[in-house]
XYZ file of C-alpha atoms in Angstrom:
550
model
C -80.439 -48.615 -6.549
C -83.875 -48.803 -8.192
C -86.566 -50.658 -6.702
C -87.902 -53.941 -8.334
C -91.485 -53.678 -7.358
C -93.583 -53.389 -10.411
C -95.615 -50.289 -9.249
C -95.364 -46.783 -8.757
C -95.107 -45.340 -5.231
C -93.580 -42.433 -3.335
C -90.041 -44.179 -3.401
C -90.290 -45.078 -7.068
C -91.212 -41.421 -7.882
C -88.354 -40.362 -6.153
C -86.260 -42.777 -7.808
C -87.881 -41.691 -11.261
C -86.865 -38.175 -10.800
C -83.180 -38.940 -9.906
C -82.967 -41.148 -12.808
C -84.643 -38.682 -15.200
C -82.075 -35.970 -13.982
C -79.160 -38.226 -14.508
C -80.306 -39.430 -17.985
C -81.124 -35.658 -19.122
C -77.701 -34.766 -17.736
C -76.004 -37.405 -19.963
C -77.838 -36.519 -23.046
C -78.061 -32.640 -22.301
C -75.290 -31.713 -24.990
C -76.574 -34.263 -27.363
C -80.256 -32.710 -27.184
C -78.756 -29.182 -27.215
C -77.034 -30.105 -30.331
C -79.975 -31.189 -32.457
C -82.161 -28.209 -31.228
C -82.879 -26.580 -34.500
C -86.377 -25.776 -34.673
C -87.935 -23.252 -34.651
C -84.499 -21.292 -34.085
C -81.175 -23.167 -33.665
C -80.732 -21.841 -29.878
C -79.153 -24.987 -28.798
C -80.722 -25.107 -24.991
C -83.426 -27.585 -25.277
C -81.373 -30.221 -23.250
C -80.217 -27.749 -20.872
C -83.903 -26.459 -20.221
C -85.146 -29.950 -19.779
C -82.436 -30.780 -17.335
C -83.154 -27.550 -15.303
C -86.832 -28.375 -15.149
C -86.139 -32.002 -14.070
C -83.610 -30.487 -11.416
C -86.292 -28.373 -9.912
C -88.838 -31.240 -10.101
C -86.368 -33.705 -8.172
C -85.420 -31.160 -5.865
C -89.019 -30.590 -4.830
C -89.509 -34.270 -4.203
C -86.280 -34.472 -2.095
C -87.730 -31.724 0.095
C -90.775 -33.734 0.686
C -88.835 -36.738 1.783
C -86.634 -34.653 3.937
C -89.681 -33.455 5.785
C -90.173 -37.271 6.673
C -86.926 -38.078 7.730
C -87.472 -37.342 11.496
C -90.143 -40.167 11.295
C -90.537 -43.957 10.256
C -92.876 -43.177 7.296
C -92.289 -42.074 3.679
C -94.432 -39.521 1.810
C -97.656 -40.858 0.137
C -97.517 -41.275 -3.323
C -100.014 -38.196 -3.757
C -97.447 -35.930 -1.789
C -94.391 -37.154 -3.880
C -95.929 -36.770 -7.475
C -97.719 -33.233 -6.596
C -94.331 -32.208 -5.267
C -92.700 -33.366 -8.586
C -95.480 -31.336 -10.646
C -95.017 -28.358 -8.533
C -91.165 -28.372 -8.808
C -91.340 -28.869 -12.269
C -93.713 -26.087 -12.940
C -91.978 -23.310 -10.706
C -88.629 -24.291 -12.359
C -89.622 -24.758 -16.019
C -87.268 -23.224 -18.646
C -87.788 -22.711 -22.295
C -91.023 -24.365 -24.149
C -89.739 -27.787 -23.914
C -89.453 -27.428 -20.226
C -92.719 -25.911 -19.813
C -94.424 -28.616 -21.783
C -92.551 -31.239 -19.636
C -93.913 -29.557 -16.515
C -97.537 -29.880 -18.080
C -96.732 -33.702 -18.979
C -95.816 -34.342 -15.311
C -98.791 -32.305 -13.979
C -101.010 -34.281 -16.222
C -99.505 -37.588 -14.633
C -99.808 -36.143 -11.063
C -103.322 -35.579 -11.351
C -104.091 -39.192 -11.904
C -101.418 -40.682 -9.650
C -102.507 -38.417 -6.930
C -106.068 -39.680 -6.848
C -107.363 -41.828 -3.834
C -107.778 -44.422 -2.607
C -104.595 -46.557 -3.659
C -101.201 -45.207 -2.559
C -99.366 -46.774 -5.264
C -99.947 -46.766 -8.828
C -100.762 -50.074 -10.892
C -100.575 -50.601 -14.554
C -104.401 -49.210 -15.126
C -103.598 -45.889 -13.373
C -100.303 -45.404 -15.162
C -102.000 -45.961 -18.536
C -104.500 -43.111 -17.660
C -101.639 -41.026 -16.343
C -99.708 -41.202 -19.427
C -102.884 -40.389 -21.585
C -103.872 -37.375 -19.239
C -100.318 -36.388 -19.552
C -100.449 -36.238 -23.320
C -103.646 -34.315 -23.787
C -102.969 -31.771 -21.086
C -99.740 -30.987 -22.709
C -101.548 -30.415 -26.143
C -104.310 -28.479 -24.445
C -101.587 -26.009 -23.141
C -99.850 -25.213 -26.408
C -101.896 -22.518 -28.344
C -100.933 -24.081 -31.806
C -99.701 -27.602 -31.621
C -97.167 -28.781 -34.411
C -96.588 -32.513 -35.132
C -93.535 -33.885 -35.422
C -92.538 -32.323 -31.916
C -92.496 -33.671 -28.194
C -96.229 -33.330 -28.082
C -96.365 -36.194 -30.955
C -94.005 -38.441 -28.994
C -95.989 -37.978 -25.719
C -99.285 -38.907 -27.646
C -97.480 -41.971 -29.251
C -96.186 -43.036 -25.683
C -99.793 -42.784 -24.291
C -101.143 -44.900 -26.956
C -98.663 -47.478 -26.709
C -99.201 -47.711 -23.218
C -103.121 -48.047 -23.837
C -102.447 -51.013 -26.187
C -100.758 -53.367 -23.466
C -102.700 -56.374 -22.573
C -105.084 -56.097 -19.358
C -102.736 -58.156 -17.511
C -99.620 -56.294 -18.115
C -97.655 -54.663 -14.998
C -96.846 -51.252 -14.670
C -93.416 -51.952 -15.841
C -94.781 -53.329 -19.094
C -96.993 -50.436 -19.461
C -94.013 -48.073 -18.884
C -91.735 -50.082 -21.266
C -94.277 -49.875 -23.781
C -94.756 -46.270 -23.582
C -90.832 -45.987 -23.868
C -90.805 -47.943 -27.102
C -93.795 -46.124 -28.510
C -92.151 -42.775 -27.557
C -88.703 -44.002 -29.255
C -90.558 -45.287 -32.658
C -92.332 -41.750 -32.825
C -89.131 -39.866 -32.129
C -87.745 -41.766 -35.258
C -90.381 -40.445 -37.279
C -90.252 -36.700 -36.651
C -87.885 -35.688 -39.174
C -90.559 -36.997 -41.797
C -93.216 -34.973 -40.051
C -91.478 -31.492 -39.675
C -89.910 -30.298 -42.562
C -87.021 -28.266 -40.755
C -86.116 -31.395 -38.859
C -85.723 -33.311 -42.084
C -83.509 -30.759 -43.595
C -81.200 -30.785 -40.688
C -81.281 -34.722 -40.431
C -82.210 -34.534 -36.874
C -84.927 -35.879 -34.716
C -86.975 -33.521 -32.529
C -84.896 -32.469 -29.471
C -87.797 -32.092 -26.911
C -89.170 -35.487 -28.138
C -85.620 -37.065 -27.415
C -85.544 -35.556 -23.870
C -89.170 -37.115 -23.074
C -87.489 -40.703 -24.250
C -84.985 -40.196 -21.696
C -87.413 -39.497 -19.062
C -89.687 -42.480 -19.772
C -86.599 -44.605 -20.158
C -85.886 -43.424 -16.446
C -89.622 -44.341 -15.596
C -89.312 -47.955 -16.795
C -85.927 -48.341 -14.902
C -87.712 -46.651 -11.629
C -90.946 -48.947 -11.897
C -89.323 -52.321 -13.039
C -85.899 -51.987 -11.744
C -84.543 -52.695 -15.214
C -83.264 -49.890 -17.588
C -84.411 -50.224 -21.065
C -81.628 -51.114 -23.819
C -80.574 -47.598 -25.256
C -81.460 -48.069 -28.765
C -80.286 -45.589 -31.610
C -83.102 -42.998 -32.415
C -82.406 -41.958 -35.830
C -80.282 -38.827 -36.991
C -79.409 -37.144 -33.966
C -77.143 -34.041 -34.816
C -77.119 -31.706 -37.685
C -74.502 -31.839 -40.572
C -73.158 -28.722 -39.475
C -73.375 -27.025 -35.844
C -76.182 -24.369 -36.233
C -75.475 -20.984 -34.739
C -76.821 -20.007 -31.291
C -79.749 -17.817 -31.902
C -81.926 -17.329 -28.951
C -82.581 -18.508 -25.356
C -85.985 -20.509 -25.792
C -86.803 -23.733 -27.548
C -90.482 -24.544 -28.703
C -92.398 -26.764 -30.959
C -95.245 -24.365 -31.421
C -93.887 -21.775 -34.108
C -94.867 -22.058 -37.648
C -92.275 -19.632 -38.895
C -88.751 -20.398 -37.722
C -87.468 -17.280 -39.377
C -88.040 -13.474 -38.675
C -90.096 -14.329 -35.489
C -90.719 -11.959 -32.427
C -87.950 -10.271 -30.729
C -88.488 -11.380 -27.312
C -89.058 -14.521 -25.225
C -91.067 -13.539 -22.128
C -91.632 -16.188 -19.236
C -93.119 -15.660 -15.981
C -95.121 -17.468 -13.130
C -98.740 -16.205 -12.549
C -101.159 -16.178 -9.699
C -104.374 -16.213 -11.352
C -107.908 -17.953 -11.558
C -108.997 -19.941 -14.380
C -111.023 -17.386 -16.142
C -108.504 -14.726 -15.948
C -106.070 -17.299 -17.515
C -108.446 -18.084 -20.485
C -108.556 -14.416 -21.135
C -104.980 -14.150 -20.935
C -104.302 -16.768 -23.428
C -106.302 -15.101 -25.933
C -104.636 -11.489 -25.463
C -101.152 -13.167 -25.630
C -102.199 -15.296 -28.606
C -102.792 -12.260 -30.502
C -99.637 -10.556 -29.303
C -97.038 -13.487 -30.371
C -96.435 -16.893 -30.940
C -94.895 -19.911 -29.091
C -97.496 -19.529 -26.631
C -97.629 -22.248 -23.822
C -99.536 -21.656 -20.479
C -99.293 -24.503 -17.964
C -100.613 -25.130 -14.523
C -103.722 -24.772 -12.512
C -105.272 -24.444 -9.136
C -104.072 -20.861 -9.066
C -100.514 -21.007 -10.219
C -99.344 -20.991 -13.885
C -96.223 -20.980 -15.753
C -96.512 -18.660 -19.104
C -94.179 -18.966 -21.971
C -94.666 -16.517 -25.184
C -92.610 -14.917 -27.928
C -93.492 -11.321 -28.761
C -92.307 -8.179 -30.103
C -93.790 -6.127 -27.129
C -92.449 -7.688 -24.233
C -94.001 -4.942 -22.048
C -97.479 -5.645 -23.195
C -96.901 -9.444 -22.530
C -96.136 -8.484 -18.968
C -98.926 -5.916 -18.579
C -101.438 -8.602 -19.849
C -99.966 -10.877 -16.952
C -100.650 -7.995 -14.469
C -104.123 -7.659 -15.638
C -104.740 -11.554 -15.168
C -103.269 -11.725 -11.765
C -99.881 -11.276 -9.980
C -96.782 -12.322 -12.298
C -93.539 -12.763 -10.827
C -90.025 -14.313 -11.637
C -90.373 -12.654 -14.821
C -87.738 -13.234 -17.231
C -87.113 -11.476 -20.666
C -84.728 -12.473 -23.161
C -83.855 -10.331 -26.204
C -83.217 -12.759 -29.352
C -80.887 -10.186 -30.906
C -78.793 -9.150 -27.974
C -76.732 -10.881 -25.259
C -77.740 -8.372 -22.656
C -80.851 -5.914 -22.351
C -78.934 -3.789 -19.541
C -75.616 -2.151 -19.559
C -73.488 -3.659 -16.773
C -70.049 -2.527 -15.373
C -66.965 -3.622 -17.203
C -66.440 -7.306 -16.445
C -62.880 -8.711 -15.154
C -61.313 -10.933 -17.902
C -61.094 -13.983 -15.962
C -62.630 -15.525 -12.808
C -62.400 -18.953 -10.874
C -65.729 -20.409 -9.394
C -65.084 -23.078 -6.863
C -67.632 -25.478 -5.139
C -66.290 -26.045 -1.525
C -67.554 -28.550 1.049
C -66.918 -26.553 4.087
C -66.874 -22.856 5.044
C -62.902 -22.984 5.928
C -62.116 -23.997 2.328
C -64.515 -21.267 1.327
C -62.349 -18.605 3.037
C -59.254 -20.058 1.625
C -60.431 -20.000 -1.824
C -61.873 -16.434 -1.243
C -58.765 -15.303 -0.164
C -56.929 -16.670 -3.475
C -59.807 -14.577 -5.435
C -62.166 -17.248 -6.392
C -65.959 -17.073 -6.032
C -67.064 -19.809 -3.995
C -70.363 -22.014 -3.587
C -71.023 -23.701 -0.587
C -71.718 -27.468 -0.783
C -73.461 -28.365 2.630
C -73.599 -31.825 3.837
C -76.562 -33.554 2.127
C -77.031 -30.545 -0.002
C -75.318 -29.963 -3.159
C -75.766 -27.049 -4.942
C -78.327 -26.877 -7.997
C -77.188 -25.691 -11.233
C -79.215 -22.134 -10.789
C -76.754 -21.649 -7.754
C -73.649 -22.214 -9.909
C -75.035 -19.882 -12.782
C -75.422 -17.262 -10.069
C -72.062 -17.847 -8.797
C -70.558 -17.158 -12.518
C -72.726 -14.241 -12.995
C -71.365 -12.811 -9.384
C -67.978 -13.439 -10.609
C -68.610 -10.819 -13.447
C -65.775 -11.992 -15.800
C -65.578 -12.636 -19.552
C -63.943 -15.989 -18.892
C -64.757 -18.238 -16.032
C -63.075 -21.518 -15.081
C -65.555 -23.746 -13.078
C -64.297 -26.285 -10.584
C -67.210 -28.589 -9.100
C -64.862 -30.611 -6.812
C -67.516 -33.356 -6.717
C -68.087 -36.096 -9.549
C -71.721 -36.283 -8.632
C -71.930 -32.501 -9.687
C -70.811 -33.309 -13.200
C -74.207 -32.822 -15.018
C -75.308 -30.044 -12.600
C -72.158 -28.105 -13.406
C -72.258 -28.882 -16.929
C -75.865 -27.412 -17.353
C -74.730 -24.332 -15.474
C -71.854 -23.909 -17.867
C -74.080 -24.365 -20.935
C -76.391 -21.635 -19.514
C -73.844 -19.166 -18.696
C -72.358 -19.670 -22.224
C -75.543 -18.907 -23.600
C -75.383 -15.339 -21.848
C -72.108 -14.651 -23.499
C -69.694 -15.883 -20.827
C -66.760 -18.103 -21.917
C -66.793 -20.978 -19.475
C -64.252 -23.830 -19.124
C -65.491 -26.548 -16.842
C -62.742 -28.858 -15.396
C -64.099 -31.937 -13.921
C -62.464 -31.779 -10.348
C -63.758 -34.991 -8.373
C -62.648 -33.542 -4.932
C -61.844 -30.407 -3.149
C -58.178 -31.156 -3.089
C -58.040 -31.341 -6.817
C -59.818 -27.884 -6.653
C -57.071 -26.562 -4.473
C -54.305 -27.920 -6.574
C -55.861 -26.244 -9.847
C -56.315 -22.954 -8.033
C -52.962 -22.887 -6.699
C -51.467 -22.815 -10.480
C -54.147 -20.378 -11.856
C -52.645 -17.448 -13.417
C -54.952 -14.986 -14.931
C -52.183 -13.340 -16.817
C -51.931 -16.374 -19.165
C -54.033 -16.921 -22.017
C -57.358 -18.761 -21.044
C -56.531 -21.953 -22.816
C -53.025 -22.142 -21.247
C -54.417 -21.405 -17.979
C -57.277 -24.016 -18.399
C -54.694 -26.714 -19.407
C -52.362 -25.956 -16.518
C -55.208 -25.987 -13.982
C -56.390 -29.213 -15.588
C -53.103 -30.775 -15.284
C -52.613 -29.836 -11.760
C -55.926 -31.318 -10.860
C -55.584 -34.483 -12.884
C -51.903 -34.972 -11.190
C -53.523 -34.941 -7.696
C -54.811 -38.412 -6.353
C -57.770 -37.811 -3.668
C -59.023 -39.522 -0.494
C -61.387 -38.865 2.242
C -62.246 -40.679 5.499
C -65.869 -41.525 6.262
C -67.728 -43.307 9.176
C -69.737 -46.380 8.184
C -73.497 -45.947 8.546
C -74.469 -49.743 8.440
C -72.970 -52.979 7.677
C -71.853 -53.103 3.956
C -69.529 -55.005 1.594
C -66.965 -52.918 0.110
C -63.879 -53.305 -2.281
C -61.783 -53.622 1.150
C -64.145 -56.266 2.578
C -67.155 -55.911 4.898
C -67.445 -52.999 7.082
C -69.637 -52.704 10.209
C -71.614 -49.523 11.367
C -69.055 -47.193 12.886
C -66.106 -48.337 11.161
C -63.913 -45.725 9.633
C -63.451 -45.914 6.058
C -60.724 -44.829 3.743
C -61.926 -44.043 0.419
C -59.046 -43.313 -2.389
C -60.313 -41.834 -5.638
C -63.801 -42.725 -4.608
C -63.392 -46.587 -3.815
C -63.173 -47.840 -0.308
C -59.484 -48.984 0.029
C -59.074 -49.188 4.194
C -61.543 -50.231 6.847
C -60.368 -49.061 10.194
C -61.180 -48.858 13.835
C -60.106 -44.972 14.388
C -59.272 -42.052 12.336
C -55.466 -41.792 12.922
C -54.976 -45.386 12.130
C -56.811 -45.459 9.037
C -55.647 -42.082 7.770
C -51.990 -43.471 8.364
C -52.857 -46.301 6.329
C -54.411 -44.205 3.371
C -51.209 -42.204 3.157
C -49.265 -45.115 3.025
C -51.239 -46.417 0.020
C -51.159 -43.251 -1.797
C -47.442 -42.517 -1.222
C -46.285 -45.841 -2.362
C -46.998 -44.697 -5.829
C -45.005 -41.497 -5.067
C -45.703 -37.905 -4.424
C -44.090 -34.580 -3.562
C -46.908 -32.892 -1.639
C -49.644 -34.114 0.745
C -52.738 -31.734 1.464
C -54.792 -32.500 4.660
C -57.768 -30.704 5.188
C -59.346 -31.217 8.359
C -62.990 -31.449 9.460
C -64.586 -29.166 12.221
C -64.233 -32.030 14.884
C -60.963 -33.283 14.121
C -58.121 -31.644 16.536
C -54.786 -30.081 15.476
C -53.053 -33.128 17.135
C -54.143 -35.355 14.305
C -52.536 -32.869 11.593
C -49.357 -32.930 13.706
C -49.597 -36.860 13.809
C -49.815 -37.143 10.155
C -47.227 -34.636 9.364
C -44.760 -36.456 11.394
C -45.614 -39.967 9.796
C -44.928 -38.349 6.556
C -41.812 -36.580 7.262
C -40.331 -39.696 9.126
C -41.492 -42.121 6.356
C -41.306 -40.333 3.215
C -38.097 -38.176 2.183
C -38.679 -34.900 0.460
C -42.427 -34.846 0.578
C -43.950 -31.802 2.062
C -47.243 -31.411 3.864
C -49.700 -28.757 4.050
C -52.496 -28.545 6.447
C -55.937 -26.520 6.012
C -59.316 -26.225 8.190
C -62.104 -27.162 6.183
C -64.775 -26.016 8.746
C -68.046 -27.984 8.910
C -67.845 -30.396 6.038
C -69.355 -33.973 5.877
C -65.953 -35.575 5.653
C -63.621 -35.605 8.805
C -60.436 -35.798 6.895
C -59.644 -34.953 3.149
C -56.247 -36.132 1.699
C -54.791 -35.154 -1.517
C -51.388 -36.321 -2.917
C -49.608 -34.583 -5.820
């Protein structure tokens, strides 16, 4: 729940990152679809999401470091973590520019002495952000995210002296939205395609999240003009940028790396890379930089980085090839499954799936899912996230894998028992579409439940619970409040089986004795004819008991 205080402190920064990630997750596909400049590579939304994901993870790490105490991080710590996370995780040109925008804001918001940013500091932060982003781009072009950022800063600067930080943020959002609507008239390629700038639309989403984080009220999502090309443009490359003058016949490679170097060396690097190619964006400072450029000679771009300092996390993408290096022949099809415990991980691995472990309180990032898809090494992959909260993360991972030439089907499983049901009917010999349909149907026919321990007094759909109560959640909503695990589990089973069912799946947590499984099996056997029960050990997982009925 966003805070309602009209300022920007560490908690608001954390909320902003979370809301921005959620907003970019919702809009990712729509932003990808309108990415037509300078090449229709269709990944701006994905790149922005991955950049914001890295920023949010860095802020969460700072808060996690304070969990043992009673204090929260300072605003300076939170915004610096946000900027650093975005810098090291920036993808594509739009993501790199977003990282510089956040860095520009952080430089102001982290200044002493105040530990919370009021309206004046927020105005200055937005102005600094827009200016620093322009400075990072070798050849800025109007009608892009840079134009939208400048308009946001100018609109914030026009707010009245007595306006609060929430009003300043809202003015920036409205200014950005209006500027976004005008981008097709500023950049010919956008006008021809009938779309607004993709990076600018992403920035509007991020600023909308800022409004909600600061004021506690989300801005109305107003239409932003044309949003999709008349006909889907083909995927052409793996970078997105607003700084290329010639969309066609450009350089063959996209080169991205992190660089440890001094300011003077980076200035010389900028000059050299500007001669070698285009789409040059260099962001960062204080010895750490993110370098992005399109060139024909990728080796020369990397060598320039070596001469400037220490480049690492080097990524080179060939615009005209799916792969630069030959690999062993891939399998035809694989399944990637997110599991909440090592016990289920072993079960799914035995069934031939590639697994990703979701540790309690540590959901996997999209990069982990992409790595798992790559490890599966198959032409076709079925992805089972098994968690409703992973829907945007999984979608971004699937899109990134598709850009690498892998056919990926994302089945939106919301619980591990749905993933087990889907995996049980998986048949690699069927056609891909038939297999996906069968797995989706099996998952959709499985109702899911879990038991949890209430951490505090709270109002639920089943009434008021107290700390220590056992909660029975069915399809994500609290349906039963009990005093012990066996009693609550029986009540949950009765509610689920009242609607019918043929198979009950029980997944026991690490601390749940086998005797409970026997008790529940007997309860089902005696009360419900022709209903079978299967029991699995989930190992170390956050829920003491998972239940599926299909």
